[in-house]
Amino acid sequence: MGRVSRDGDSRGNAMKSGRWTGLLFVSPWLAGFLLLTAGPMLYSLYLSFTSASMLSAPVWVGADNYAAIVSEDPLFWISLTNTAYYVGVFVPLSVVLSLALAMLLRARVRGLRVFRTLFFLPSVTNVVAVAVLWLWIFNPDFGLLNSALRVFGIDGPLWMQSEEWAKPALVVMSLWGVGGMTLIFLAALQGVPAELHEAAMLDGAGAARRFFAITLPMISPSILFNTVMSLIGSFQVFTQAFVMTGTVQPGSEGGPNNATLFYVLYLYKKAFQEFRMGYASALAWILFLLTVGLTWALLRLSKSRVHYEAGHGR
Amino acid sequence: MCAVALLLGGCGGGKGGDAVTYQCGSNALEIQALERDIPAFTKRTGIGIALNPFNGDEKLYAMVAAGQEPDIFTVNNVLRDRFASEGRILDLRPFAEKDPFADRLLASARADGVSLDGGWYSVSNWAFTVGVYYNRALFAEAGIAPPDSTWTWDDMVATARRLTRDANGDGKTDRYGVFIGSHFIEAFEQMNHAPLPREALFLSLSPEARDVYVRYLALMQDGLMPDTRRVQAMGMQAPQMLENGTVAMLVEAVPNTNLFETLTIDWALAPLPRFAGKAPRYFRSHSGGLAISARTRHPQRAWEALKWIVSGASVYQPNPVLRDADFAGGWERKHARLAATGFRDVWRLAEQQEGGDPRYFVRFSSFTMAPILERFQPLLDRLWSRSIGIDELAAAVPGINARVAKDLENTLATSAMKPVFRDALRRQLAGQRPADGK
């Protein structure tokens, strides 16, 4: 009994000691999280119920900011619609394109490493530099895109200055940067056991059947991961629109006719051009709740469709 | 711990000890020129100036919020009025009362720095007018006489028509007669006698302003001017369009260093065209200037430094805001080609209209400009793309103003504005509220 108790005590002490050691190791991250993420988040939640401008003491206005955003601010709905369009078009396209690229990059061809590097390169290039580069590609007179279209007798649109084409142009540009997602798919594809494909081939399954019955289920966790990350990132689309529409003239960001006024760009304008920090904080929290809600819904919906090797569906 | 505390202490502040801190632009030439000049100023006055170069209102605002702003910084009119209304910048009148320096400033430059309470909060450090740059060789080739101060909008349109050309007959214009950026329309509204009061809290489209919009659209519809959206999509290459012969005339700011230094063609300058039957209203515009932080530890030194920046720092000389400066002559000495371009004549016309409005880019009150432009700019985009007409634009004005009134009331209810500003704004609101504004 005494021995058991001593063993128990020493195990307990070891666990306690281990816990403290663990906490000590994670403390830099914890401190950073609490000070630089959780703290500012909570403060912004408080600010969202005030008329804060950063320069003066915040005045409590209750839910006025939220009420004004939802019921009186047409630009909120415009920016939300623009963002929904971007998310709705970009997320599925980015997942499909990056998966297709990953499959291509598995092919055993000469110079495979060069191809992989080339496809990944845009992902590590500065977004501002990419945006400026694409401004030239979209230049209606001298740009590559319209020059190529002219070869086929098509007079290309004004792209970033066209209400109809500005958003599709930004989607096209963003698709150029799917290298990161491609890399994740590539790793997932390499983890699919070859024997499953061999067995299916012996059973007479064709390439399409093997893709849908084996490859897709086996990489479904990666598909879910990429979809969730792409969804969250797409809701925060900002830099491309800010850079590509802000060079026209002062205050032109989000144009033409608010066609590229994405949610975070609108939030930025409220916070840093009009200095309405309380209102902007409320906008930020609405976006946060929307993103959390959609991510949660996506995770719920995917439960039965995502295959994990442990077989628990989670 | 002590070392960390010392390190952190050393990182903060940034006020440069007893030196006055000055936010200059973050371009190398400006910084180098100031660094060259400052030692002599310091030797003469005992006042050190530490440069804090950066651009952007966002950064300035964040620095003010953090109490880290330089002693002297540049503000546009919107920020100036906002900072003034919250007591964050000094009223310069006490300095000016005992200093003859204020008398050296043009009345328009002085007036531009005055805010709603009658206080003087910023000293303009620049002025410009707007003129028509034209390709002299193309004019000579077409046998067109150089325009002078008597030419009218109709003359400009007729000239543009003669200069517009489809050389190979493929139905696409190779050379347009003229290009006017949409942000220069207000200059023509001014010439057409449209009322553009600086204290306007609400948007209005006077008949004179509408007339200019219609004429501007006609230039595009008649193919005399490239589609403004196409030019914007090309990344504002208007100067290049003049250089490569895509346009024969270009409306731009005067002076414009970028144009002066990059144009290699044979170019000249003409004043803005008049509107038939109306006296011209040339103008000089200032828009903002240098302000002194209310938190400065040495206000008198900051005032002395500000005066030197405006009137002594070589990079800003000759300064057009000073009465005693030979601005045109100085610029002709800086850019040898200017003497033969008519620059002096265009500038003299602007000088003769001393004090003329509009304060360019400051068409509306600082307190409602953002909410107006937020709603007006998208409609202008639609006007340029011809998806709405001028009547629809005008019809949207009451709705915009109703929203602006609501925004302003919110601002008045919640901001940290000083009572004198709040009262002045309330009086303005009571006097200007449109009949259908809610």
mmCIF file of C-alpha atoms in Angstrom, chain B residues 98-430:
data_model
loop_
_atom_site.group_PDB
_atom_site.id
_atom_site.type_symbol
_atom_site.label_atom_id
_atom_site.label_comp_id
_atom_site.label_asym_id
_atom_site.label_seq_id
_atom_site.Cartn_x
_atom_site.Cartn_y
_atom_site.Cartn_z
ATOM 1 C CA LYS B 98 4.054 88.657 -33.005
ATOM 2 C CA ASP B 99 5.798 87.499 -36.159
ATOM 3 C CA PRO B 100 5.826 89.273 -39.526
ATOM 4 C CA PHE B 101 6.270 85.918 -41.251
ATOM 5 C CA ALA B 102 2.520 85.457 -41.614
ATOM 6 C CA ASP B 103 2.413 88.592 -43.779
ATOM 7 C CA ARG B 104 4.749 86.951 -46.266
ATOM 8 C CA LEU B 105 2.120 84.330 -47.059
ATOM 9 C CA LEU B 106 -0.430 84.743 -49.821
ATOM 10 C CA ALA B 107 -3.891 85.457 -48.497
ATOM 11 C CA SER B 108 -5.163 82.241 -50.136
ATOM 12 C CA ALA B 109 -2.434 80.208 -48.436
ATOM 13 C CA ARG B 110 -3.288 81.768 -45.113
ATOM 14 C CA ALA B 111 -7.036 81.272 -45.620
ATOM 15 C CA ASP B 112 -6.541 77.637 -46.547
ATOM 16 C CA GLY B 113 -5.183 76.897 -43.066
ATOM 17 C CA VAL B 114 -8.159 78.341 -41.208
ATOM 18 C CA SER B 115 -10.589 75.908 -39.611
ATOM 19 C CA LEU B 116 -14.174 76.115 -38.452
ATOM 20 C CA ASP B 117 -13.469 78.032 -35.235
ATOM 21 C CA GLY B 118 -11.508 80.742 -37.051
ATOM 22 C CA GLY B 119 -8.196 79.341 -35.781
ATOM 23 C CA TRP B 120 -5.173 79.032 -38.077
ATOM 24 C CA TYR B 121 -3.943 75.465 -37.899
ATOM 25 C CA SER B 122 -1.774 74.742 -40.927
ATOM 26 C CA VAL B 123 0.668 76.613 -43.115
ATOM 27 C CA SER B 124 0.446 75.746 -46.786
ATOM 28 C CA ASN B 125 3.701 74.618 -48.278
ATOM 29 C CA TRP B 126 2.661 74.288 -51.904
ATOM 30 C CA ALA B 127 0.302 75.681 -54.495
ATOM 31 C CA PHE B 128 -0.643 74.693 -57.994
ATOM 32 C CA THR B 129 -3.028 75.587 -60.729
ATOM 33 C CA VAL B 130 -4.335 73.569 -63.666
ATOM 34 C CA GLY B 131 -3.468 74.136 -67.314
ATOM 35 C CA VAL B 132 -3.501 72.534 -70.738
ATOM 36 C CA TYR B 133 -0.251 70.914 -71.848
ATOM 37 C CA TYR B 134 -0.151 70.544 -75.624
ATOM 38 C CA ASN B 135 2.061 69.071 -78.303
ATOM 39 C CA ARG B 136 3.334 72.138 -80.146
ATOM 40 C CA ALA B 137 4.565 70.152 -83.151
ATOM 41 C CA LEU B 138 1.121 68.653 -83.732
ATOM 42 C CA PHE B 139 -0.454 72.111 -83.513
ATOM 43 C CA ALA B 140 2.032 73.470 -86.059
ATOM 44 C CA GLU B 141 1.513 70.480 -88.342
ATOM 45 C CA ALA B 142 -2.263 71.084 -88.325
ATOM 46 C CA GLY B 143 -1.802 74.845 -88.784
ATOM 47 C CA ILE B 144 -3.440 75.650 -85.445
ATOM 48 C CA ALA B 145 -2.390 78.819 -83.626
ATOM 49 C CA PRO B 146 -1.184 78.364 -80.021
ATOM 50 C CA PRO B 147 -4.074 78.893 -77.602
ATOM 51 C CA ASP B 148 -4.011 81.956 -75.368
ATOM 52 C CA SER B 149 -6.104 83.248 -72.501
ATOM 53 C CA THR B 150 -8.966 84.154 -74.824
ATOM 54 C CA TRP B 151 -9.694 80.638 -75.986
ATOM 55 C CA THR B 152 -12.932 79.014 -74.908
ATOM 56 C CA TRP B 153 -14.184 75.487 -74.242
ATOM 57 C CA ASP B 154 -15.725 75.480 -77.712
ATOM 58 C CA ASP B 155 -12.353 76.479 -79.187
ATOM 59 C CA MET B 156 -10.758 73.608 -77.284
ATOM 60 C CA VAL B 157 -13.344 71.161 -78.642
ATOM 61 C CA ALA B 158 -12.854 72.458 -82.200
ATOM 62 C CA THR B 159 -9.086 72.136 -81.794
ATOM 63 C CA ALA B 160 -9.463 68.623 -80.412
ATOM 64 C CA ARG B 161 -11.648 67.724 -83.401
ATOM 65 C CA ARG B 162 -8.965 68.897 -85.834
ATOM 66 C CA LEU B 163 -6.253 67.000 -84.003
ATOM 67 C CA THR B 164 -8.137 63.717 -83.570
ATOM 68 C CA ARG B 165 -6.989 61.279 -86.223
ATOM 69 C CA ASP B 166 -7.567 57.769 -87.519
ATOM 70 C CA ALA B 167 -4.474 57.491 -89.689
ATOM 71 C CA ASN B 168 -5.063 54.067 -91.236
ATOM 72 C CA GLY B 169 -8.819 54.330 -91.521
ATOM 73 C CA ASP B 170 -9.490 51.177 -89.484
ATOM 74 C CA GLY B 171 -12.154 52.918 -87.438
ATOM 75 C CA LYS B 172 -9.925 53.127 -84.366
ATOM 76 C CA THR B 173 -8.622 56.475 -83.245
ATOM 77 C CA ASP B 174 -4.835 56.723 -83.286
ATOM 78 C CA ARG B 175 -4.664 60.170 -81.787
ATOM 79 C CA TYR B 176 -7.198 61.899 -79.574
ATOM 80 C CA GLY B 177 -7.488 65.642 -79.434
ATOM 81 C CA VAL B 178 -7.542 65.965 -75.666
ATOM 82 C CA PHE B 179 -7.535 64.116 -72.362
ATOM 83 C CA ILE B 180 -8.948 65.458 -69.111
ATOM 84 C CA GLY B 181 -8.698 63.211 -66.040
ATOM 85 C CA SER B 182 -12.035 63.040 -64.236
ATOM 86 C CA HIS B 183 -10.410 64.474 -61.107
ATOM 87 C CA PHE B 184 -9.814 67.726 -63.016
ATOM 88 C CA ILE B 185 -13.493 68.320 -63.756
ATOM 89 C CA GLU B 186 -13.792 70.634 -60.773
ATOM 90 C CA ALA B 187 -11.323 73.011 -62.409
ATOM 91 C CA PHE B 188 -13.764 73.402 -65.294
ATOM 92 C CA GLU B 189 -16.715 73.694 -62.930
ATOM 93 C CA GLN B 190 -14.824 76.587 -61.386
ATOM 94 C CA MET B 191 -14.249 78.157 -64.824
ATOM 95 C CA ASN B 192 -17.978 77.752 -65.529
ATOM 96 C CA HIS B 193 -18.824 79.635 -62.321
ATOM 97 C CA ALA B 194 -20.251 76.619 -60.486
ATOM 98 C CA PRO B 195 -20.544 77.426 -56.780
ATOM 99 C CA LEU B 196 -18.071 75.261 -54.870
ATOM 100 C CA PRO B 197 -18.206 76.527 -51.296
ATOM 101 C CA ARG B 198 -15.638 75.012 -49.028
ATOM 102 C CA GLU B 199 -18.042 74.755 -46.129
ATOM 103 C CA ALA B 200 -20.659 72.833 -48.155
ATOM 104 C CA LEU B 201 -21.867 69.997 -45.953
ATOM 105 C CA PHE B 202 -23.957 68.479 -48.717
ATOM 106 C CA LEU B 203 -23.585 67.451 -52.318
ATOM 107 C CA SER B 204 -25.167 69.644 -54.925
ATOM 108 C CA LEU B 205 -25.056 69.615 -58.686
ATOM 109 C CA SER B 206 -25.547 73.166 -59.843
ATOM 110 C CA PRO B 207 -26.645 73.814 -63.445
ATOM 111 C CA GLU B 208 -23.081 75.004 -64.147
ATOM 112 C CA ALA B 209 -21.610 71.788 -62.753
ATOM 113 C CA ARG B 210 -24.082 69.657 -64.716
ATOM 114 C CA ASP B 211 -23.198 71.582 -67.856
ATOM 115 C CA VAL B 212 -19.534 70.637 -67.374
ATOM 116 C CA TYR B 213 -20.363 66.950 -66.801
ATOM 117 C CA VAL B 214 -22.421 66.904 -69.999
ATOM 118 C CA ARG B 215 -19.628 68.561 -71.985
ATOM 119 C CA TYR B 216 -17.093 66.147 -70.518
ATOM 120 C CA LEU B 217 -19.195 63.144 -71.493
ATOM 121 C CA ALA B 218 -19.653 64.601 -74.980
ATOM 122 C CA LEU B 219 -15.890 64.684 -75.463
ATOM 123 C CA MET B 220 -15.841 60.919 -74.958
ATOM 124 C CA GLN B 221 -19.004 60.244 -76.942
ATOM 125 C CA ASP B 222 -17.680 62.257 -79.902
ATOM 126 C CA GLY B 223 -14.438 60.289 -79.825
ATOM 127 C CA LEU B 224 -12.315 63.382 -79.153
ATOM 128 C CA MET B 225 -11.115 62.073 -75.804
ATOM 129 C CA PRO B 226 -10.163 58.501 -74.816
ATOM 130 C CA ASP B 227 -12.583 56.754 -72.477
ATOM 131 C CA THR B 228 -11.530 57.854 -69.023
ATOM 132 C CA ARG B 229 -11.996 54.285 -67.738
ATOM 133 C CA ARG B 230 -9.635 52.953 -70.397
ATOM 134 C CA VAL B 231 -6.999 55.455 -69.390
ATOM 135 C CA GLN B 232 -7.512 54.556 -65.728
ATOM 136 C CA ALA B 233 -7.234 50.879 -66.585
ATOM 137 C CA MET B 234 -3.898 51.647 -68.181
ATOM 138 C CA GLY B 235 -2.667 52.933 -64.819
ATOM 139 C CA MET B 236 -2.942 56.695 -65.214
ATOM 140 C CA GLN B 237 -0.426 57.062 -67.993
ATOM 141 C CA ALA B 238 -1.780 60.405 -69.100
ATOM 142 C CA PRO B 239 1.686 62.062 -69.336
ATOM 143 C CA GLN B 240 2.890 59.160 -71.439
ATOM 144 C CA MET B 241 -0.127 59.616 -73.701
ATOM 145 C CA LEU B 242 1.029 63.143 -74.446
ATOM 146 C CA GLU B 243 4.603 61.991 -74.885
ATOM 147 C CA ASN B 244 3.795 59.199 -77.335
ATOM 148 C CA GLY B 245 1.273 61.215 -79.323
ATOM 149 C CA THR B 246 -1.872 59.353 -78.227
ATOM 150 C CA VAL B 247 -3.303 62.709 -77.163
ATOM 151 C CA ALA B 248 -2.487 66.167 -78.471
ATOM 152 C CA MET B 249 -3.658 68.119 -75.402
ATOM 153 C CA LEU B 250 -3.607 67.109 -71.751
ATOM 154 C CA VAL B 251 -5.146 68.854 -68.771
ATOM 155 C CA GLU B 252 -2.849 68.538 -65.763
ATOM 156 C CA ALA B 253 -1.555 70.301 -62.684
ATOM 157 C CA VAL B 254 0.891 73.191 -63.117
ATOM 158 C CA PRO B 255 3.642 72.893 -62.088
ATOM 159 C CA ASN B 256 4.081 69.162 -62.491
ATOM 160 C CA THR B 257 7.671 68.034 -61.976
ATOM 161 C CA ASN B 258 6.966 64.631 -63.453
ATOM 162 C CA LEU B 259 5.821 66.178 -66.728
ATOM 163 C CA PHE B 260 8.529 68.825 -66.766
ATOM 164 C CA GLU B 261 11.250 66.239 -66.365
ATOM 165 C CA THR B 262 9.934 63.432 -68.554
ATOM 166 C CA LEU B 263 8.430 65.094 -71.627
ATOM 167 C CA THR B 264 10.852 65.014 -74.527
ATOM 168 C CA ILE B 265 8.412 66.298 -77.157
ATOM 169 C CA ASP B 266 8.090 69.940 -78.132
ATOM 170 C CA TRP B 267 5.393 70.979 -75.667
ATOM 171 C CA ALA B 268 3.846 74.163 -74.363
ATOM 172 C CA LEU B 269 1.260 75.261 -71.836
ATOM 173 C CA ALA B 270 -2.045 77.049 -72.304
ATOM 174 C CA PRO B 271 -4.399 78.385 -69.646
ATOM 175 C CA LEU B 272 -7.668 76.586 -69.004
ATOM 176 C CA PRO B 273 -10.275 77.542 -71.639
ATOM 177 C CA ARG B 274 -12.984 80.007 -70.656
ATOM 178 C CA PHE B 275 -16.679 79.343 -70.956
ATOM 179 C CA ALA B 276 -18.359 81.585 -73.504
ATOM 180 C CA GLY B 277 -19.751 84.755 -71.996
ATOM 181 C CA LYS B 278 -18.165 84.151 -68.609
ATOM 182 C CA ALA B 279 -15.113 85.757 -67.081
ATOM 183 C CA PRO B 280 -12.351 83.215 -66.415
ATOM 184 C CA ARG B 281 -11.845 81.955 -62.896
ATOM 185 C CA TYR B 282 -8.303 80.728 -62.764
ATOM 186 C CA PHE B 283 -7.149 79.651 -59.356
ATOM 187 C CA ARG B 284 -4.342 78.508 -57.189
ATOM 188 C CA SER B 285 -4.968 75.596 -54.928
ATOM 189 C CA HIS B 286 -3.290 74.739 -51.649
ATOM 190 C CA SER B 287 -5.077 71.947 -49.792
ATOM 191 C CA GLY B 288 -3.483 71.308 -46.445
ATOM 192 C CA GLY B 289 -0.046 72.113 -45.175
ATOM 193 C CA LEU B 290 2.196 71.877 -42.137
ATOM 194 C CA ALA B 291 0.752 71.671 -38.642
ATOM 195 C CA ILE B 292 2.346 71.628 -35.189
ATOM 196 C CA SER B 293 1.396 68.933 -32.718
ATOM 197 C CA ALA B 294 -0.341 70.185 -29.579
ATOM 198 C CA ARG B 295 1.872 67.759 -27.668
ATOM 199 C CA THR B 296 5.115 69.375 -28.765
ATOM 200 C CA ARG B 297 7.459 70.113 -25.890
ATOM 201 C CA HIS B 298 8.882 73.177 -27.603
ATOM 202 C CA PRO B 299 6.189 75.083 -29.513
ATOM 203 C CA GLN B 300 8.248 78.207 -30.241
ATOM 204 C CA ARG B 301 11.106 76.127 -31.662
ATOM 205 C CA ALA B 302 8.630 74.177 -33.747
ATOM 206 C CA TRP B 303 7.201 77.441 -35.110
ATOM 207 C CA GLU B 304 10.705 78.671 -36.021
ATOM 208 C CA ALA B 305 11.466 75.367 -37.716
ATOM 209 C CA LEU B 306 8.165 75.437 -39.596
ATOM 210 C CA LYS B 307 8.888 78.939 -40.872
ATOM 211 C CA TRP B 308 12.293 77.825 -42.096
ATOM 212 C CA ILE B 309 10.854 74.742 -43.801
ATOM 213 C CA VAL B 310 8.365 76.896 -45.711
ATOM 214 C CA SER B 311 10.675 79.751 -46.553
ATOM 215 C CA GLY B 312 14.256 78.516 -46.232
ATOM 216 C CA ALA B 313 14.640 74.813 -46.979
ATOM 217 C CA SER B 314 16.023 74.742 -50.507
ATOM 218 C CA VAL B 315 14.014 71.707 -51.585
ATOM 219 C CA TYR B 316 10.758 73.690 -51.250
ATOM 220 C CA GLN B 317 12.049 76.924 -52.825
ATOM 221 C CA PRO B 318 10.924 79.027 -54.502
ATOM 222 C CA ASN B 319 7.764 78.424 -52.557
ATOM 223 C CA PRO B 320 4.587 79.566 -54.348
ATOM 224 C CA VAL B 321 2.876 80.395 -51.049
ATOM 225 C CA LEU B 322 5.271 83.301 -50.401
ATOM 226 C CA ARG B 323 4.410 86.726 -51.753
ATOM 227 C CA ASP B 324 8.050 87.699 -52.172
ATOM 228 C CA ALA B 325 9.132 84.574 -54.027
ATOM 229 C CA ASP B 326 9.785 84.683 -57.775
ATOM 230 C CA PHE B 327 8.107 81.341 -58.271
ATOM 231 C CA ALA B 328 7.898 81.308 -62.079
ATOM 232 C CA GLY B 329 11.463 82.608 -62.418
ATOM 233 C CA GLY B 330 12.774 80.098 -59.915
ATOM 234 C CA TRP B 331 11.132 77.211 -61.717
ATOM 235 C CA GLU B 332 12.433 78.414 -65.054
ATOM 236 C CA ARG B 333 15.894 78.341 -63.569
ATOM 237 C CA LYS B 334 15.281 74.808 -62.265
ATOM 238 C CA HIS B 335 13.889 73.580 -65.595
ATOM 239 C CA ALA B 336 15.525 75.422 -68.460
ATOM 240 C CA ARG B 337 12.903 74.425 -71.043
ATOM 241 C CA LEU B 338 10.061 76.049 -69.093
ATOM 242 C CA ALA B 339 10.940 79.544 -70.338
ATOM 243 C CA ALA B 340 9.723 78.695 -73.833
ATOM 244 C CA THR B 341 6.541 76.886 -72.816
ATOM 245 C CA GLY B 342 4.258 79.652 -71.604
ATOM 246 C CA PHE B 343 4.532 78.395 -68.010
ATOM 247 C CA ARG B 344 5.120 81.920 -66.708
ATOM 248 C CA ASP B 345 1.953 83.226 -68.402
ATOM 249 C CA VAL B 346 -0.229 80.444 -67.052
ATOM 250 C CA TRP B 347 1.147 80.944 -63.565
ATOM 251 C CA ARG B 348 0.664 84.711 -63.774
ATOM 252 C CA LEU B 349 -3.016 84.227 -64.625
ATOM 253 C CA ALA B 350 -3.369 82.051 -61.523
ATOM 254 C CA GLU B 351 -1.570 84.689 -59.466
ATOM 255 C CA GLN B 352 -3.890 87.403 -60.699
ATOM 256 C CA GLN B 353 -6.792 85.410 -59.311
ATOM 257 C CA GLU B 354 -5.267 85.406 -55.835
ATOM 258 C CA GLY B 355 -7.634 83.786 -53.401
ATOM 259 C CA GLY B 356 -9.784 82.179 -56.055
ATOM 260 C CA ASP B 357 -11.613 79.033 -55.145
ATOM 261 C CA PRO B 358 -11.916 76.082 -55.358
ATOM 262 C CA ARG B 359 -9.521 74.783 -52.822
ATOM 263 C CA TYR B 360 -8.797 71.946 -55.077
ATOM 264 C CA PHE B 361 -9.889 68.472 -53.940
ATOM 265 C CA VAL B 362 -11.624 70.215 -51.036
ATOM 266 C CA ARG B 363 -14.963 70.747 -52.606
ATOM 267 C CA PHE B 364 -16.878 69.749 -49.501
ATOM 268 C CA SER B 365 -16.601 70.376 -45.788
ATOM 269 C CA SER B 366 -13.930 68.237 -44.179
ATOM 270 C CA PHE B 367 -16.592 66.793 -41.914
ATOM 271 C CA THR B 368 -18.736 65.333 -44.690
ATOM 272 C CA MET B 369 -16.313 64.814 -47.558
ATOM 273 C CA ALA B 370 -15.758 61.106 -46.874
ATOM 274 C CA PRO B 371 -19.453 60.146 -46.624
ATOM 275 C CA ILE B 372 -20.230 62.199 -49.743
ATOM 276 C CA LEU B 373 -17.447 60.748 -51.860
ATOM 277 C CA GLU B 374 -18.170 57.230 -50.621
ATOM 278 C CA ARG B 375 -21.586 57.480 -52.253
ATOM 279 C CA PHE B 376 -20.871 59.891 -55.100
ATOM 280 C CA GLN B 377 -17.784 58.206 -56.573
ATOM 281 C CA PRO B 378 -19.558 54.929 -57.509
ATOM 282 C CA LEU B 379 -22.226 56.973 -59.294
ATOM 283 C CA LEU B 380 -19.540 58.839 -61.212
ATOM 284 C CA ASP B 381 -18.068 55.466 -62.214
ATOM 285 C CA ARG B 382 -21.474 54.585 -63.612
ATOM 286 C CA LEU B 383 -21.767 57.939 -65.351
ATOM 287 C CA TRP B 384 -18.412 57.428 -67.088
ATOM 288 C CA SER B 385 -19.440 53.939 -68.153
ATOM 289 C CA ARG B 386 -22.693 55.467 -69.422
ATOM 290 C CA SER B 387 -24.823 53.071 -67.438
ATOM 291 C CA ILE B 388 -26.576 56.116 -65.974
ATOM 292 C CA GLY B 389 -27.129 59.595 -67.342
ATOM 293 C CA ILE B 390 -26.661 62.990 -65.775
ATOM 294 C CA ASP B 391 -30.346 63.133 -64.756
ATOM 295 C CA GLU B 392 -30.048 59.890 -62.830
ATOM 296 C CA LEU B 393 -26.903 61.210 -61.180
ATOM 297 C CA ALA B 394 -28.758 64.345 -60.121
ATOM 298 C CA ALA B 395 -31.733 62.292 -58.942
ATOM 299 C CA ALA B 396 -29.449 60.367 -56.552
ATOM 300 C CA VAL B 397 -28.269 63.532 -54.800
ATOM 301 C CA PRO B 398 -31.114 63.874 -52.236
ATOM 302 C CA GLY B 399 -30.655 60.268 -51.141
ATOM 303 C CA ILE B 400 -26.925 60.784 -50.720
ATOM 304 C CA ASN B 401 -27.513 63.947 -48.710
ATOM 305 C CA ALA B 402 -29.998 62.249 -46.407
ATOM 306 C CA ARG B 403 -27.337 59.662 -45.556
ATOM 307 C CA VAL B 404 -24.710 62.343 -45.156
ATOM 308 C CA ALA B 405 -26.937 64.255 -42.725
ATOM 309 C CA LYS B 406 -27.397 61.115 -40.662
ATOM 310 C CA ASP B 407 -23.672 60.412 -40.641
ATOM 311 C CA LEU B 408 -22.961 63.969 -39.569
ATOM 312 C CA GLU B 409 -25.483 63.776 -36.749
ATOM 313 C CA ASN B 410 -23.809 60.595 -35.541
ATOM 314 C CA THR B 411 -20.446 62.345 -35.660
ATOM 315 C CA LEU B 412 -21.790 65.279 -33.692
ATOM 316 C CA ALA B 413 -23.313 62.969 -31.128
ATOM 317 C CA THR B 414 -20.279 60.840 -30.479
ATOM 318 C CA SER B 415 -17.009 62.497 -31.426
ATOM 319 C CA ALA B 416 -14.552 64.215 -29.125
ATOM 320 C CA MET B 417 -15.095 67.525 -30.875
ATOM 321 C CA LYS B 418 -14.487 70.761 -29.005
ATOM 322 C CA PRO B 419 -17.769 72.627 -28.269
ATOM 323 C CA VAL B 420 -16.861 75.555 -30.507
ATOM 324 C CA PHE B 421 -16.530 73.214 -33.491
ATOM 325 C CA ARG B 422 -19.638 71.273 -32.559
ATOM 326 C CA ASP B 423 -21.680 74.454 -32.330
ATOM 327 C CA ALA B 424 -20.332 75.787 -35.616
ATOM 328 C CA LEU B 425 -21.148 72.529 -37.354
ATOM 329 C CA ARG B 426 -24.629 72.420 -35.863
ATOM 330 C CA ARG B 427 -25.239 75.948 -37.149
ATOM 331 C CA GLN B 428 -24.001 74.947 -40.595
ATOM 332 C CA LEU B 429 -26.170 71.864 -40.541
ATOM 333 C CA ALA B 430 -29.234 73.871 -39.589
#
